[in-house]
Short mmCIF file of C-alpha atoms in Angstrom, two decimals:
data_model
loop_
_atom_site.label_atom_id
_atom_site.label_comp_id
_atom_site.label_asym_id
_atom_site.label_seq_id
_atom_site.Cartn_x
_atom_site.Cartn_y
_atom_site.Cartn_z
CA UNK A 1 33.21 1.11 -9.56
CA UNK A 2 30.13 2.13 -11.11
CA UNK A 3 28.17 2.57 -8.32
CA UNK A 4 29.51 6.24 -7.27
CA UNK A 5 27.27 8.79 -7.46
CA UNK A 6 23.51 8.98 -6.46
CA UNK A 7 21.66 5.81 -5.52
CA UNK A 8 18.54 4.86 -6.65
CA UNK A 9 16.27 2.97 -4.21
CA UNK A 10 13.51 0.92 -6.23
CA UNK A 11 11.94 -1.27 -3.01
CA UNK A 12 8.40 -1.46 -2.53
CA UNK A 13 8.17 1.31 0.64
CA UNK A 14 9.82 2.72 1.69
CA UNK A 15 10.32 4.51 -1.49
CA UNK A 16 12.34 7.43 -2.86
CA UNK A 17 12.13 10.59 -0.80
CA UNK A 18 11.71 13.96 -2.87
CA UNK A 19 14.58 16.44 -2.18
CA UNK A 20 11.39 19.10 -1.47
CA UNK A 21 10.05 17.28 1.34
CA UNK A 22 13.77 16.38 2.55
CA UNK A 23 14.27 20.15 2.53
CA UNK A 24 10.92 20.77 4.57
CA UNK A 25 11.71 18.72 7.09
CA UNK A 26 15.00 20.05 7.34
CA UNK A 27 14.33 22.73 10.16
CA UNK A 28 14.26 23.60 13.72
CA UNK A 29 11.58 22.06 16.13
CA UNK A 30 8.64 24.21 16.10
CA UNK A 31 6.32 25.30 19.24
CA UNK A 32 3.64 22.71 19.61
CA UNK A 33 1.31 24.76 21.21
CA UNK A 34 0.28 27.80 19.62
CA UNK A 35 0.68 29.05 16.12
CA UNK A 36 2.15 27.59 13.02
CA UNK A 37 2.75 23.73 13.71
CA UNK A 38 -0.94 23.65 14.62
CA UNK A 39 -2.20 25.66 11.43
CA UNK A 40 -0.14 23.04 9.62
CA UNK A 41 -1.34 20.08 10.94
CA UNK A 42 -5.11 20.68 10.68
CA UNK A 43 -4.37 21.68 7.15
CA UNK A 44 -3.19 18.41 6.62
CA UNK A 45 -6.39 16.57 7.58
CA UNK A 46 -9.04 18.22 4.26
CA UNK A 47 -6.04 17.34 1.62
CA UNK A 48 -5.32 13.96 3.32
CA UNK A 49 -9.19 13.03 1.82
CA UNK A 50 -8.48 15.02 -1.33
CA UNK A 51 -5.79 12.31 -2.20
CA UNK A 52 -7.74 9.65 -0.64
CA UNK A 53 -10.68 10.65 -2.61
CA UNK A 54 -12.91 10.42 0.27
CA UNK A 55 -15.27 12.49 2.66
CA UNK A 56 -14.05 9.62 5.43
CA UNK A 57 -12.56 10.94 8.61
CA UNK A 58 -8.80 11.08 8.64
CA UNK A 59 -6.91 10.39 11.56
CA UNK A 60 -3.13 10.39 11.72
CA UNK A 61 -1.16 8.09 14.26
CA UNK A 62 2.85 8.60 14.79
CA UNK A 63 3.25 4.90 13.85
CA UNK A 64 4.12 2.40 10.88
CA UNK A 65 1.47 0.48 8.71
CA UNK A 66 1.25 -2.57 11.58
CA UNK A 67 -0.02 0.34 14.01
CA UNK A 68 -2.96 1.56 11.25
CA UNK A 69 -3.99 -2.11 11.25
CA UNK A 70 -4.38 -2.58 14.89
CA UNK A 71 -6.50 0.87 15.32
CA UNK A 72 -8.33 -0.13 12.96
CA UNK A 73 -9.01 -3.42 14.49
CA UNK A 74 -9.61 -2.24 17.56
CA UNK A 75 -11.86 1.23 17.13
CA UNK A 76 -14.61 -1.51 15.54
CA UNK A 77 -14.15 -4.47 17.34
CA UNK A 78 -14.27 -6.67 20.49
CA UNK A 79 -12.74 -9.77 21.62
CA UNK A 80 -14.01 -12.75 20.07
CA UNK A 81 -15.61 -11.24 17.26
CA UNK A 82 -14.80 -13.01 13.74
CA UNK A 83 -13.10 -11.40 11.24
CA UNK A 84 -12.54 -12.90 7.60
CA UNK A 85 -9.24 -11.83 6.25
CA UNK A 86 -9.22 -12.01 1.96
CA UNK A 87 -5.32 -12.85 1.14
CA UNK A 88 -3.35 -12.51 -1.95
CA UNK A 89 -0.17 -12.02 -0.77
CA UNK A 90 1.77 -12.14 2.92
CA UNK A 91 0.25 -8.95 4.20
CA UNK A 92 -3.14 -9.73 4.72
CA UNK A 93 -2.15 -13.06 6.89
CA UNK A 94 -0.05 -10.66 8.89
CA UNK A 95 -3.30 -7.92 9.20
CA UNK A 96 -4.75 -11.34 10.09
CA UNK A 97 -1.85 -12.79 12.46
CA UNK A 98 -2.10 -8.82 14.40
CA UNK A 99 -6.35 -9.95 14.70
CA UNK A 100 -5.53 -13.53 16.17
CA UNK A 101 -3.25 -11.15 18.67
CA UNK A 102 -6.08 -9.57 19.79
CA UNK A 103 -8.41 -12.05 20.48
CA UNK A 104 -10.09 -11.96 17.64
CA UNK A 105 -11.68 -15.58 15.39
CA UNK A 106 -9.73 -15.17 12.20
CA UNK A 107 -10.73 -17.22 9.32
CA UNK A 108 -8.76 -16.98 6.44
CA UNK A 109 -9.70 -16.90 2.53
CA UNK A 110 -6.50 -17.57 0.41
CA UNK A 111 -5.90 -16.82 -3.61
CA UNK A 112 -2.93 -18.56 -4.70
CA UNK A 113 -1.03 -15.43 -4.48
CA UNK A 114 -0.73 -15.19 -8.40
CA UNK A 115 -4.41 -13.90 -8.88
CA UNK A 116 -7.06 -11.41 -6.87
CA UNK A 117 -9.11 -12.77 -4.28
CA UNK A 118 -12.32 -14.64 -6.13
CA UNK A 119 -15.61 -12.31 -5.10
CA UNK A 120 -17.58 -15.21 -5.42
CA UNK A 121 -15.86 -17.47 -2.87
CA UNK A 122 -16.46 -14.58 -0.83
CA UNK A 123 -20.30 -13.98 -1.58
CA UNK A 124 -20.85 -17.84 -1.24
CA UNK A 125 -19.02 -17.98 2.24
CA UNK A 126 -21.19 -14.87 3.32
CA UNK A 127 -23.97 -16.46 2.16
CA UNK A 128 -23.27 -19.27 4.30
CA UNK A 129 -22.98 -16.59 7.76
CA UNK A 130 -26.74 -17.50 8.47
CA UNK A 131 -28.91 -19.17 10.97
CA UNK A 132 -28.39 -18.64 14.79
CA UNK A 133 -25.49 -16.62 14.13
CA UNK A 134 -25.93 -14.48 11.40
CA UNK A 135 -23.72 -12.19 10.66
CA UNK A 136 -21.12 -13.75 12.81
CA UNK A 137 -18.39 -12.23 10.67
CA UNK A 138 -18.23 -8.71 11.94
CA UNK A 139 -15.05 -7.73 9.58
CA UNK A 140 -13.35 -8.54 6.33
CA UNK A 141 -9.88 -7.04 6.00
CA UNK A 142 -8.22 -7.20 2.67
CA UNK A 143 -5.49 -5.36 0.61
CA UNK A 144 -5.98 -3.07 -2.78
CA UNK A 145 -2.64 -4.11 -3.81
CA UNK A 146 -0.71 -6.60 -1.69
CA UNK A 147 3.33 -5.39 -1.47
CA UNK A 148 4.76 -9.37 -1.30
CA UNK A 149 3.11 -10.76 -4.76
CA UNK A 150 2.27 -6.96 -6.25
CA UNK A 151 -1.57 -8.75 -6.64
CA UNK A 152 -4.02 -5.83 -6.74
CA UNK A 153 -7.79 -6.88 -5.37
CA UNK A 154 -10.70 -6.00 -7.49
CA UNK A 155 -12.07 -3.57 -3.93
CA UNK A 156 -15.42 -3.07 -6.01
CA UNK A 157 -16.24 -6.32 -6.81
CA UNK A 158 -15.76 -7.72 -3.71
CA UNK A 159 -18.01 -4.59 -2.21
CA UNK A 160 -20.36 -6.56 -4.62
CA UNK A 161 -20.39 -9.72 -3.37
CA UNK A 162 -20.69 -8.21 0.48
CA UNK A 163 -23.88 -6.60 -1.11
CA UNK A 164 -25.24 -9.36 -3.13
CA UNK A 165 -25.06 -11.94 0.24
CA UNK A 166 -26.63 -9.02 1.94
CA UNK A 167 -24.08 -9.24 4.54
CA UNK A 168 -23.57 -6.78 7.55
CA UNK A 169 -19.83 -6.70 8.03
CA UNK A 170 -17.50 -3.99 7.74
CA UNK A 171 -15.39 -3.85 4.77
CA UNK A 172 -11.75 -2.44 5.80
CA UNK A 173 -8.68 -2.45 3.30
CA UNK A 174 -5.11 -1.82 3.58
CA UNK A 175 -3.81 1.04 0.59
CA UNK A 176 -0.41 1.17 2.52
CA UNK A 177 1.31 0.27 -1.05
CA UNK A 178 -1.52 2.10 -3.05
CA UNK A 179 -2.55 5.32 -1.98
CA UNK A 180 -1.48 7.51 -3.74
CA UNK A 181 -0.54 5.47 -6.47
CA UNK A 182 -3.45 3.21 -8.03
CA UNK A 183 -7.35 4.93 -8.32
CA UNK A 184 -9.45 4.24 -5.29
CA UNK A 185 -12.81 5.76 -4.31
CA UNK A 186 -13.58 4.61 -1.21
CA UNK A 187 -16.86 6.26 -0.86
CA UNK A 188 -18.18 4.76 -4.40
CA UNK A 189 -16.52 1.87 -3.21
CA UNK A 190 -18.21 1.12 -0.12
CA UNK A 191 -15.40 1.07 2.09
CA UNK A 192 -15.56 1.07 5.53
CA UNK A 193 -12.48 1.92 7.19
CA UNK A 194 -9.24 2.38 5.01
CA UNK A 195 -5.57 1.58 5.88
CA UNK A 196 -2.71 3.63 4.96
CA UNK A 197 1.14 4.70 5.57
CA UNK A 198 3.38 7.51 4.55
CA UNK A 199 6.27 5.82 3.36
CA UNK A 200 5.01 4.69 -0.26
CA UNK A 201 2.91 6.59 -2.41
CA UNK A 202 3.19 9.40 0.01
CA UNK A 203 6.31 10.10 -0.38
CA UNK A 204 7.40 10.59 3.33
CA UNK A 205 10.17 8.50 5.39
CA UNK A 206 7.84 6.23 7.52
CA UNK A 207 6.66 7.24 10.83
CA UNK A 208 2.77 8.28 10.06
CA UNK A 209 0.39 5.58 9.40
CA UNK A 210 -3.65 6.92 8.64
CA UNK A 211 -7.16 5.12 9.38
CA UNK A 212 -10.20 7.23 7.06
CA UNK A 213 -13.27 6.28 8.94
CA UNK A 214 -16.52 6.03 7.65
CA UNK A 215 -19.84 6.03 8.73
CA UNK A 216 -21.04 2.38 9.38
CA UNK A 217 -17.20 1.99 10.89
CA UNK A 218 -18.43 5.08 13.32
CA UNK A 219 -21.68 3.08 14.11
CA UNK A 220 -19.14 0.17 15.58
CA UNK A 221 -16.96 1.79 16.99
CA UNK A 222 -19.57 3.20 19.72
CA UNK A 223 -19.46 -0.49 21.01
CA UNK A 224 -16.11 -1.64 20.02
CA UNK A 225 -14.94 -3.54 23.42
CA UNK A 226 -11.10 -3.88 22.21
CA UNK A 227 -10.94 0.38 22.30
CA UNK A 228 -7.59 2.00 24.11
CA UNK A 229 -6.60 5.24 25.30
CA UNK A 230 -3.61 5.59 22.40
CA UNK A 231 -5.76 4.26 19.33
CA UNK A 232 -8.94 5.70 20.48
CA UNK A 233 -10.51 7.45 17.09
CA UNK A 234 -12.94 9.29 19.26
CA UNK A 235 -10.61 11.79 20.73
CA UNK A 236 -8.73 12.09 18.10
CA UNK A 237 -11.04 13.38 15.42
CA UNK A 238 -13.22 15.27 18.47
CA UNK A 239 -10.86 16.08 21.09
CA UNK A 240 -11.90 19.50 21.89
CA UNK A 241 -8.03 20.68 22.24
CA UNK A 242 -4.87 19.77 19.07
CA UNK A 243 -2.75 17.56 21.69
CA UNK A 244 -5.76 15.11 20.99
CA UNK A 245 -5.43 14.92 17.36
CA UNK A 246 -1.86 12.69 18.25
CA UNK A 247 -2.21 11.63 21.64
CA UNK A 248 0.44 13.84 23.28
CA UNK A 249 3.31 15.30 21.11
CA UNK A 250 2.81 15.31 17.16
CA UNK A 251 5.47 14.16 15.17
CA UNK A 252 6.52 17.59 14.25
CA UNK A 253 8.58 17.00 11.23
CA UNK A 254 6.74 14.34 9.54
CA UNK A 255 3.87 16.86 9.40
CA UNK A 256 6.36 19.24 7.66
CA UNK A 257 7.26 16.52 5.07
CA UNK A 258 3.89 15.16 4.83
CA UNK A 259 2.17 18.94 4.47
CA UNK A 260 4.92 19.54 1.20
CA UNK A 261 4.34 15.46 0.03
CA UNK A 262 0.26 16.52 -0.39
CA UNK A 263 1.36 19.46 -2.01
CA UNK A 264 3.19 17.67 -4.73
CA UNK A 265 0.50 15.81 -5.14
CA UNK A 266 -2.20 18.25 -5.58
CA UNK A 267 -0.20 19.79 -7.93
CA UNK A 268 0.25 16.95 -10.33
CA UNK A 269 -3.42 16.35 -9.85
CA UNK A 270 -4.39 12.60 -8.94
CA UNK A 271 -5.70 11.48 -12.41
CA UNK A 272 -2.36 12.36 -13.89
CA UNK A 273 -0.18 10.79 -10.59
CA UNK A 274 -2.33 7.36 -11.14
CA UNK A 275 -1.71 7.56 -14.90
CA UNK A 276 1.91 8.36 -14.49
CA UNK A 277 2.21 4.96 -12.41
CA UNK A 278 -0.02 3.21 -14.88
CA UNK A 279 2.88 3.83 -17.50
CA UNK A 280 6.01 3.23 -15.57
CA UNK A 281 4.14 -0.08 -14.60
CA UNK A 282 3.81 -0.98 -17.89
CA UNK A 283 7.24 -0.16 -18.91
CA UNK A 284 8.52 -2.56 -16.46
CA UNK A 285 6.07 -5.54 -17.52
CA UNK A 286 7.08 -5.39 -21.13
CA UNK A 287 11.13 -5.48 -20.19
CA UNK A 288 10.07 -8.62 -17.98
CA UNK A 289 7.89 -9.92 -20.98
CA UNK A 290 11.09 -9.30 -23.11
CA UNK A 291 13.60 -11.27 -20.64
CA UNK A 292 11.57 -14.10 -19.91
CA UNK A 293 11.61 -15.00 -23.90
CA UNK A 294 14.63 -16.85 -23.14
CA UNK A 295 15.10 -16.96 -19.23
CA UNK A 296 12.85 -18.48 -15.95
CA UNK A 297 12.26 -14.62 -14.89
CA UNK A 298 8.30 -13.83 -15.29
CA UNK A 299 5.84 -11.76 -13.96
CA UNK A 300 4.15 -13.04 -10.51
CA UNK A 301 0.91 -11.85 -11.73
CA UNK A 302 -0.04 -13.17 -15.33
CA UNK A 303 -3.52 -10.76 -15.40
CA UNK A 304 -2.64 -7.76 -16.55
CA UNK A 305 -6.24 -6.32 -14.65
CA UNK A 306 -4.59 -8.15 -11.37
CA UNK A 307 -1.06 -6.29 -11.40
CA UNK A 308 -0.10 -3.49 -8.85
CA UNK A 309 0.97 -0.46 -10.66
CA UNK A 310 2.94 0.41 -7.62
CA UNK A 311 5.22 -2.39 -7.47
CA UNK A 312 6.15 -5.29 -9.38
CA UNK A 313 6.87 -8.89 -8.17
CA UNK A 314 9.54 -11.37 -10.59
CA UNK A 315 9.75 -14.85 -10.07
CA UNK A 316 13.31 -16.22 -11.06
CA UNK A 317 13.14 -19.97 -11.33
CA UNK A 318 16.51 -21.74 -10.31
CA UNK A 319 17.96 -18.25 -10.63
CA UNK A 320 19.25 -16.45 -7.70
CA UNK A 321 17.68 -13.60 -7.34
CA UNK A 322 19.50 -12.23 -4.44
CA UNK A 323 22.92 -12.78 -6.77
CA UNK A 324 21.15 -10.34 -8.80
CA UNK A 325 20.05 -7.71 -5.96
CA UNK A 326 23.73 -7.87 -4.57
CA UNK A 327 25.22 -7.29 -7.53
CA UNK A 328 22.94 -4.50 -9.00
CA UNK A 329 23.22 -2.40 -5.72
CA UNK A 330 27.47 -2.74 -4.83
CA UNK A 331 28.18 -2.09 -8.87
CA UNK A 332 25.33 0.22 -10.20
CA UNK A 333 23.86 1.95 -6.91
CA UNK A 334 20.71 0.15 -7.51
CA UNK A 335 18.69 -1.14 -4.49
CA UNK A 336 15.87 -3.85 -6.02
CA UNK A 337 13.30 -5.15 -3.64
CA UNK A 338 13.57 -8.38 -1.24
CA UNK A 339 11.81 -11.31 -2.30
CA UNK A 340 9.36 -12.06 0.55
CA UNK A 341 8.04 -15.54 1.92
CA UNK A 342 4.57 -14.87 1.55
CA UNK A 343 2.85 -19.31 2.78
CA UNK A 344 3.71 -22.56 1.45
CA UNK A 345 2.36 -21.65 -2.34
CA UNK A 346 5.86 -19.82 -2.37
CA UNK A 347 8.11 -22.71 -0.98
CA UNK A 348 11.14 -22.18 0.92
CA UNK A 349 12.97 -20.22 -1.66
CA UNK A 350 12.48 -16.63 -1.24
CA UNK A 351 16.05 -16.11 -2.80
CA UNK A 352 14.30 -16.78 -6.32
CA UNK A 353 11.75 -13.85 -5.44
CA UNK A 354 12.63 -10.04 -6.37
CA UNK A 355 10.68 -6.53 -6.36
CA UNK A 356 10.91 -3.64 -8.53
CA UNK A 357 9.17 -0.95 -6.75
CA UNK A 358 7.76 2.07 -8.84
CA UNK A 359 5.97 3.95 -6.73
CA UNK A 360 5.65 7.50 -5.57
CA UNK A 361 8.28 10.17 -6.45
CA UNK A 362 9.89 8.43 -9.63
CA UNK A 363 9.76 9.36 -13.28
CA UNK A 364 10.55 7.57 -16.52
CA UNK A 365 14.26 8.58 -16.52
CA UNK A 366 14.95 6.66 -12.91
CA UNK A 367 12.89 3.87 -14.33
CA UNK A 368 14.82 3.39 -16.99
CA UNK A 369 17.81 3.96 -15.24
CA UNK A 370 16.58 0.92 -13.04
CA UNK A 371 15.79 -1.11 -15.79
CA UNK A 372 18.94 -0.49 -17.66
CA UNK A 373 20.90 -1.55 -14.62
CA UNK A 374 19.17 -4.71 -14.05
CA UNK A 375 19.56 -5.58 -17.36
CA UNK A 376 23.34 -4.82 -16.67
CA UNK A 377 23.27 -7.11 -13.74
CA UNK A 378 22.13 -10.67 -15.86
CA UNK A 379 24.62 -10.11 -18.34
CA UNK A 380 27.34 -9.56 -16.08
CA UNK A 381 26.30 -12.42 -14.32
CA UNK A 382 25.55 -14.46 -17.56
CA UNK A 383 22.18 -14.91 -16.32
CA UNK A 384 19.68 -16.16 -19.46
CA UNK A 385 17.61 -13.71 -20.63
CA UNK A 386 16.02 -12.36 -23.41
CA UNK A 387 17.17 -9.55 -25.27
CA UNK A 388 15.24 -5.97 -26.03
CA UNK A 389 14.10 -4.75 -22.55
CA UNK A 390 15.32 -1.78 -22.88
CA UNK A 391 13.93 -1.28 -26.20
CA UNK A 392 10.65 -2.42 -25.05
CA UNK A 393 10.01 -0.37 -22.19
CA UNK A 394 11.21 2.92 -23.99
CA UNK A 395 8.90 2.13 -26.98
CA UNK A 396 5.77 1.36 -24.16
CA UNK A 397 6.90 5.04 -22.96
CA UNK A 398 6.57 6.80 -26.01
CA UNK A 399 3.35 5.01 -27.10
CA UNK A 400 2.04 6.86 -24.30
CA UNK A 401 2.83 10.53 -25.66
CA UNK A 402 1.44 9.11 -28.72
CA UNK A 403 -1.81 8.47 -26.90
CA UNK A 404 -2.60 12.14 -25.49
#
């Protein structure tokens, strides 16, 4: 069949792994304890807030994006303490659900998972944190771009409405699915503590998840009762010998990966890496806009200022969406996203869900190449659709060249 050769994986996270960090992780297991791994890993640590675009401190945990959520939660925190989680999407409730683990008084604020969280309904429920118990809400925890419904949060604007109700609480957001591939200035922004993983715009197989930690987050931590040994960001930004910086062994080879990943990065320079997303985003929302002339497929996210550039979520109607993923990935090598249950907005039908991620190491060649195959897959399956994808994502390509 068609499907020999090299696959292309096009999932949300984790996400295509460059043959240069492949190759840099491809080595013997170094000494921990003198010489090169440590010059390595504390180089990692100034270029970690280059890409983050932050003078927040970095620290790196051997862990997934679930374990950056609970250090967060727990350097700044103690039992009891309210938190107000801002959802547009599944990940937030599960941020949320890890809180509620904790001990923490979760209150949730829900979009309808189409749109970004409203700032105002934010600002007014601040505004209503007064009396005896002001400032009861110690936290708000929300996503820059959530990876179930591809809904990106206006960060600034709801750094607005924090500051407009005058409101004390921390301000912590999740950039697992962004970093790296969506502008964010934490520092301008206001942010607090920020949430990130390897396995996306980093370009690294998963196994290193990062808090940044800023100053006001520094000033809670000192009191945080919900604190542990492993998570502790104390000893691992000031431990006065490396073991501290990971609690024990480092994840060797990860470092190696991640160390090339940053360099790749660097390279391309950050303005051009967020453009170069912004594109291949846009690309994929005019071949949806083209099939869903004559089909149920559309866009999740009708606000073009609301849409992830790092991943795109379809909504199928009374297609079958997973008919589609099968099919795409045993005849064309082609391995689409899962459609995710995100709450009850979504019903019981994540089979009419799917995800095309384009995120970290891809260019307009594999995008196309994903495109083309999808659009493969409906007629096979004489699935409705409209016709000139293809033609509309290559001409939303070279309109960019046109633009320089």
């Amino acid at each position: 069949m068609l499907s020999h050769g090299r696959d292309l994986l096009s999932t949300p996270g984790p996400s295509v792994v460059p043959d240069a960090v492949l190759q840099a992780m491809h080595r013997p297991a170094p000494n921990i304890y003198t010489g090169e791994m440590i010059e390595l890993a504390l180089s990692l640590y100034p270029d970690l807030q280059r890409v983050a675009c932050t003078s927040a401190d970095p620290v790196i945990y051997t862990g997934n994006g679930h374990a950056a959520w609970e250090a967060a939660l727990s350097n700044t925190l103690s039992k009891g303490d309210k938190v107000l989680a801002l959802a547009c999407g599944r990940f937030t409730v599960g941020w949320a659900d890890m809180a509620k683990g904790l001990g923490l008084d979760v209150e949730i604020i829900e979009s309808n998972d189409h749109e970004a969280v409203d700032p105002e309904a934010l600002r007014q429920r601040l505004l209503s944190d007064k009396g005896p118990d002001k400032s009861r809400v110690k936290a708000i925890i929300t996503t820059q771009t959530d990876t179930s419904s591809s809904v990106k949060n206006d960060i600034p604007a709801l750094r607005q409405a924090i500051d407009d109700a005058n409101h004390g609480a921390l301000l912590m957001v999740d950039c697992i699915a962004s970093l790296g591939c969506e502008p964010y200035y934490p520092d301008d922004w206001g942010i607090d503590v920020t949430i990130a993983a390897c396995q996306k715009g980093l370009m690294t197989p998963p196994g290193l998840a990062f808090n940044f930690v800023g100053r006001k987050a520094w000033l809670a931590h000192e009191n945080a009762g919900l604190r542990t040994p492993y998570w502790n960001w104390e000893s691992r930004v000031h431990g006065a010998v490396f073991h501290q910086k990971s609690c024990g062994t480092p994840p060797t080879h990860h470092y190696y990966g991640l160390r090339k990943a940053l360099d790749m990065l660097l390279d391309e320079g950050m303005p051009a890496v967020w453009q170069r997303h912004r594109t291949l985003a846009s690309a994929v929302w005019a071949a949806t806009d083209a099939w869903s002339q004559e089909s149920e497929i559309r866009l999740n996210v009708a606000q073009i200022q609301a849409r992830s550039t790092a991943v795109t979520t379809l909504l199928s109607g009374s297609v079958d969406a997973d008919a589609l993923r099968t099919w795409c990935e045993q005849n064309t090598g082609l391995t689409l996203g899962v459609g995710l249950a995100v709450n009850a907005t979504w019903g019981d039908r994540p089979k009419n869900v799917f995800r095309i991620g384009h995120m970290g190491h891809i260019n307009a060649t594999m995008l196309m190449g994903a495109l083309g195959a999808i659009d493969t897959g409906l007629k096979a399956l004489a699935i409705p659709h409209g016709s000139g994808a293809l033609e509309a994502a290559s001409n939303c390509l070279a309109n960019s060249f046109k633009s320089r």
